[in-house]
C-alpha atoms as one frame of an Amber mdcrd trajectory, in Angstrom:
protein
 -37.852  91.996  -0.501 -33.958  95.504   1.311 -37.536  91.260   0.412 -40.718
  89.941  -0.787 -41.209  90.399  -2.808 -40.909  90.911  -0.833 -38.446  91.837
   1.204 -36.647  94.976   0.288 -33.556  94.691  -1.697 -33.243  97.653  -4.002
 -30.360 100.039  -3.267 -30.790 101.461   0.212 -30.429 105.205   0.580 -28.607
 106.532   3.617 -30.565 109.180   5.464 -29.084 112.288   7.024 -27.330 111.686
  10.308 -29.196 112.715  13.419 -27.269 114.252  16.275 -26.584 111.776  19.083
 -28.894 111.561  22.038 -27.816 111.579  25.667 -28.102 107.785  25.735 -25.740
 107.278  22.806 -22.615 105.303  23.671 -19.524 107.537  24.146 -16.842 107.275
  21.510 -19.077 105.754  18.833 -20.584 107.492  15.850 -24.332 106.853  16.198
 -25.879 104.601  13.545 -28.979 106.411  12.405 -30.285 105.136   9.105 -32.648
 102.329   8.171 -29.816 100.394   6.531 -27.345 100.789   9.393 -29.834  99.854
  12.091 -31.058  96.905  10.067 -27.513  95.645   9.471 -26.628  95.912  13.159
 -29.817  94.121  14.142 -29.355  91.358  11.564 -25.882  90.605  12.895 -27.271
  90.385  16.420 -30.207  88.223  15.358 -27.812  85.765  13.696 -25.476  85.700
  16.692 -27.998  85.687  19.550 -31.271  84.688  17.954 -34.208  86.916  17.087
 -36.188  86.335  20.277 -33.149  86.775  22.526 -32.233  90.165  21.045 -34.064
  93.147  22.524 -34.565  96.669  21.242 -32.400  97.874  24.128 -29.597  95.582
  22.907 -29.899  97.030  19.410 -29.961 100.708  20.397 -26.963 100.172  22.686
 -24.999  98.545  19.871 -26.039 101.332  17.485 -25.147 104.097  19.947 -28.597
 105.690  19.858 -31.611 106.048  22.128 -34.969 104.280  21.938 -36.688 107.425
  20.702 -34.393 107.577  17.698 -34.975 103.873  17.036 -38.730 104.371  16.849
 -38.294 107.177  14.320 -37.131 104.505  11.909 -38.932 101.312  12.934 -42.278
 100.725  14.594 -41.151  97.443  16.165 -38.361  94.884  16.279 -40.325  92.805
  13.777 -39.917  95.555  11.182 -36.110  95.650  11.335 -35.444  92.868   8.820
 -37.730  94.626   6.323 -35.612  97.785   6.197 -37.123 100.584   4.096 -40.008
  98.433   2.907 -42.589 101.232   2.886 -40.398 103.409   0.691 -39.651 100.517
  -1.652 -43.340  99.694  -1.962 -43.995 103.310  -2.957 -41.226 103.098  -5.558
 -42.677  99.876  -6.931 -46.093 101.485  -7.330 -44.519 104.468  -9.093 -42.455
 102.166 -11.316 -45.573 100.299 -12.435 -47.447 103.535 -13.067 -44.680 104.668
 -15.414 -44.505 101.454 -17.460 -45.753 101.903 -21.046 -49.215 100.456 -21.544
 -48.090  98.554 -24.635 -45.849  96.310 -22.509 -47.720  93.032 -21.865 -49.121
  92.677 -18.374 -46.958  89.793 -17.177 -43.823  91.447 -18.601 -44.637  94.672
 -16.787 -45.123  92.780 -13.542 -41.922  90.789 -14.002 -39.928  93.958 -14.634
 -41.326  95.655 -11.542 -40.652  92.678  -9.256 -37.076  92.352 -10.515 -36.529
  96.064  -9.965 -38.024  95.785  -6.471 -35.557  93.012  -5.651 -32.479  94.643
  -7.164 -29.706  95.524  -4.730 -25.957  96.289  -4.814 -23.402  93.466  -4.398
 -22.374  94.599  -0.930 -25.958  94.145   0.259 -26.158  90.471  -0.765 -24.871
  88.952   2.518 -27.292  91.089   4.547 -30.165  90.287   2.224 -29.559  86.560
   2.533 -29.613  86.851   6.323 -32.720  89.021   6.120 -34.699  86.663   3.912
 -33.662  83.560   5.821 -35.033  85.157   8.982 -38.234  86.357   7.330 -38.972
  82.981   5.753 -38.043  80.743   8.696 -38.546  82.568  12.007 -42.111  81.906
  13.265 -42.577  85.421  14.640 -41.416  87.025  11.405 -43.379  84.589   9.248
 -46.519  85.766  11.047 -45.522  89.423  10.754 -44.771  89.003   7.049 -48.475
  88.479   6.404 -48.981  92.217   6.869 -46.082  93.086   4.579 -47.137  90.653
   1.893 -50.613  92.162   1.950 -49.113  95.575   1.105 -47.063  94.033  -1.702
 -50.067  92.180  -3.126 -52.146  95.368  -3.032 -49.684  97.083  -5.364 -49.887
  94.153  -7.774 -53.669  93.812  -7.667 -54.193  97.559  -8.127 -51.980  97.534
 -11.214 -53.633  94.446 -12.706 -57.064  95.945 -12.057 -56.099  99.181 -13.787
 -54.865  97.253 -16.834 -57.992  95.093 -17.027 -60.408  97.907 -16.230 -61.990
  96.135 -13.274 -62.080  96.506  -9.488 -58.986  95.379  -7.612 -60.999  93.030
  -5.399 -62.160  90.973  -8.380 -60.872  87.449  -8.927 -58.350  88.218 -11.687
 -56.311  90.880  -9.844 -56.387  88.945  -6.581 -55.441  85.646  -8.223 -52.512
  87.224 -10.026 -51.303  88.996  -6.884 -51.328  85.752  -4.911 -49.724  83.829
  -7.787 -46.921  86.356  -8.147 -46.250  86.294  -4.424 -45.947  82.511  -4.466
 -43.686  82.552  -7.513 -41.442  85.185  -5.945 -41.142  83.289  -2.666 -40.275
  80.090  -4.533 -37.461  81.948  -6.311 -36.188  83.239  -2.977 -36.236  79.763
  -1.441 -34.106  78.475  -4.310 -31.750  81.422  -3.908 -31.272  80.704  -0.201
 -30.571  77.030  -0.865 -27.790  77.714  -3.363 -25.105  80.259  -2.483 -23.903
  80.518  -6.074 -27.350  81.225  -7.523 -28.449  84.556  -8.955 -31.717  85.967
  -7.621 -32.533  87.976 -10.729 -32.115  84.928 -12.960 -34.302  82.843 -10.650
 -37.033  85.475 -10.640 -36.906  85.783 -14.416 -37.137  82.004 -14.854 -39.996
  81.728 -12.382 -41.976  84.506 -14.049 -41.344  83.056 -17.486 -42.839  79.770
 -16.278 -45.797  81.669 -14.882 -46.395  83.526 -18.138 -46.723  80.268 -20.059
 -49.368  78.877 -17.730 -51.288  81.949 -16.534 -53.562  82.738 -19.472 -55.696
  85.827 -18.944 -58.895  85.856 -20.909 -58.683  89.607 -21.284 -56.361  91.876
 -23.250 -53.226  92.857 -21.275
């Protein structure tokens, strides 16, 4: 997803530290990376509630100023999504590098699993992140924009494989279908603490591959 899909969940890279601003809290090393700010915010959202937590609360807890915050995130709504833009770019690059002989649905399954791969220490944060994204009304509305970016990557790849425009029925139908399948896997993952997200995604995509029959060569 860190994501959906959807939400980001591949390994998060730490960015270079930025020197503290005058507003940074004394005695605290400033938190200045997408991952650190997102983790701090997630903890506050869980404790206080998303609506009750302000950007000022977050920057104070992180020991940074508002200007630094906006270098990393355009709004509070973007915090749970972490480095989504970078992960979307990686997903597009991953698909572009997949051998053409790999069947279409297998290529898509591999890319989605890679997009949602993350280290063990990120699992608790990712569960919090996805629960917020899938249940908070404000974030559910905001996710429409993020899902559109994710679907565009899928539809562009499908279109390139089929040799048609990305706004045609086949690419759009597959993009929407894959989004729904991925979200269903995430919902199952959130309901069962002992479940494995990768296994759920694989099972969901295997079910899709048996029922989604493209009338064109993959």
